[in-house]
Amino acid sequence: MMKKRSASADNICAVAVVHFSEHGYDASSLSDIAAQAGMRKASLYSHFAGKDALFLDVFADALAEEQAFMDSCFADEAALAEPGGHQAGALYCDRMAQRYADSAHLRFLLRTAYLPPSPLRVEVGTGYEALLAQLQQYYVQSLTRLAPTLSSPRIDLYAQAYLGIVDSLHVELIYAGGAALQQRHAALWHILSDSLSLSTCKSS
C-alpha cells in the first residue's frame, strides 16, 4: 500500500514521476519540479529532505502502481483463461505496451530499474527484484492452475522463461517499441506456447 501523504506531497510526486521518467535522476532538477508543482524549492524541502528522498518516494509509488496493475491482469486471467496453460501470464504481456504509453509510473520504473542512480542502486535493485519475485509467483500460480499435470520443476523452468520474455519486452519498450516490440512479443510467446503444448501433452 502507498503511504499516506499530504495533498501537496502527492502533487509533488505526481509532477516528479513525469520529470524523473523524462530526465532520469542525474539530469532532474528539484527547482524545476517545485516550479511545475506550483511552489518554491524551499517549500518542497518541507515535504522531502532532498532529491534522494523524493526519488525513493516516487519509486515506491511506481512499484505500488505496477503491483496493482499486475494484480488486475492476473485476476482477469483467472476469470477468463481456459485450461491448458497456454495463456498463463498472457494478459500482463499483452497489456504492457499500452500501459507503458499511458503510465508515467511504468516509464519511470523501467528507466530506474535498468539505469539505476548510483547512490540508490541497492534500494532500487531490492524493490524491483521484489516486484519480479511477485510476478514470478503469480505466473507459477496461474500455470499450476491451468496446467495441473506439469511437474514443479517444469513449472519453475517456464516461470524463468516467462520472466525472460517480460525482461525482453521491457528492454524493447525502453529502447525501441512499435513493430519491433510486437514482433519480439509474438516470436517469444509462440516459442513458449509451443513448448508448453508439448510438455502438457507428455504429462497428460
Short mmCIF file of N, CA and C in Angstrom, two decimals, residues 5 12 20-21 27 29 38 40 45 49 65 73 76 85 87 104 106 126 153 164 179 185 187 195:
data_model
loop_
_atom_site.label_atom_id
_atom_site.label_comp_id
_atom_site.label_asym_id
_atom_site.label_seq_id
_atom_site.Cartn_x
_atom_site.Cartn_y
_atom_site.Cartn_z
N ARG A 5 0.18 10.64 2.54
CA ARG A 5 0.94 11.87 2.35
C ARG A 5 -0.03 13.02 2.29
N ILE A 12 3.54 16.97 -5.58
CA ILE A 12 4.97 16.97 -5.90
C ILE A 12 5.36 15.65 -6.54
N PHE A 20 11.16 12.77 -13.60
CA PHE A 20 12.19 11.74 -13.49
C PHE A 20 12.14 10.77 -14.67
N SER A 21 10.94 10.43 -15.12
CA SER A 21 10.82 9.48 -16.23
C SER A 21 11.40 10.06 -17.52
N ALA A 27 19.89 14.20 -14.32
CA ALA A 27 19.53 15.43 -15.04
C ALA A 27 18.29 16.11 -14.49
N SER A 29 15.94 18.23 -11.88
CA SER A 29 16.16 19.41 -11.05
C SER A 29 15.02 19.59 -10.07
N GLY A 38 4.07 24.19 -8.66
CA GLY A 38 3.46 25.45 -8.23
C GLY A 38 3.93 25.93 -6.89
N ARG A 40 7.74 27.10 -4.37
CA ARG A 40 9.17 27.41 -4.33
C ARG A 40 9.94 26.15 -3.91
N TYR A 45 11.21 21.31 0.16
CA TYR A 45 12.02 20.72 1.23
C TYR A 45 11.24 20.54 2.53
N ALA A 49 13.28 15.58 2.18
CA ALA A 49 14.58 16.03 2.65
C ALA A 49 15.52 16.40 1.51
N GLU A 65 2.06 1.03 -8.01
CA GLU A 65 1.20 1.13 -9.19
C GLU A 65 1.35 -0.10 -10.08
N CYS A 73 -4.24 -7.77 -13.85
CA CYS A 73 -4.04 -8.63 -15.02
C CYS A 73 -4.24 -10.10 -14.67
N ASP A 76 -7.90 -10.89 -13.81
CA ASP A 76 -8.69 -11.03 -15.04
C ASP A 76 -8.38 -12.36 -15.72
N GLY A 85 -2.91 -24.04 -20.10
CA GLY A 85 -1.66 -23.42 -19.73
C GLY A 85 -1.11 -22.40 -20.70
N GLN A 87 -2.18 -19.64 -21.88
CA GLN A 87 -2.44 -18.23 -21.66
C GLN A 87 -1.94 -17.74 -20.31
N ALA A 104 3.17 7.12 -16.71
CA ALA A 104 4.48 7.68 -16.37
C ALA A 104 5.15 6.85 -15.29
N LEU A 106 5.16 3.56 -14.99
CA LEU A 106 5.88 2.43 -15.58
C LEU A 106 7.11 2.93 -16.34
N THR A 126 16.65 -3.81 -4.83
CA THR A 126 15.86 -4.59 -3.88
C THR A 126 14.36 -4.47 -4.19
N PRO A 153 9.28 -28.84 -11.22
CA PRO A 153 10.49 -28.36 -11.91
C PRO A 153 10.18 -27.74 -13.27
N GLY A 164 12.03 -14.05 -18.56
CA GLY A 164 12.90 -13.65 -19.65
C GLY A 164 12.13 -12.91 -20.74
N ALA A 179 6.74 -1.74 -33.91
CA ALA A 179 6.73 -3.02 -34.62
C ALA A 179 7.75 -3.99 -34.04
N HIS A 185 7.54 -9.92 -29.15
CA HIS A 185 6.50 -10.49 -28.29
C HIS A 185 5.89 -11.72 -28.95
N ALA A 187 7.06 -13.65 -31.35
CA ALA A 187 8.01 -14.75 -31.54
C ALA A 187 8.27 -15.49 -30.23
N SER A 195 6.27 -24.94 -26.61
CA SER A 195 6.92 -25.78 -25.62
C SER A 195 5.93 -26.25 -24.56
#
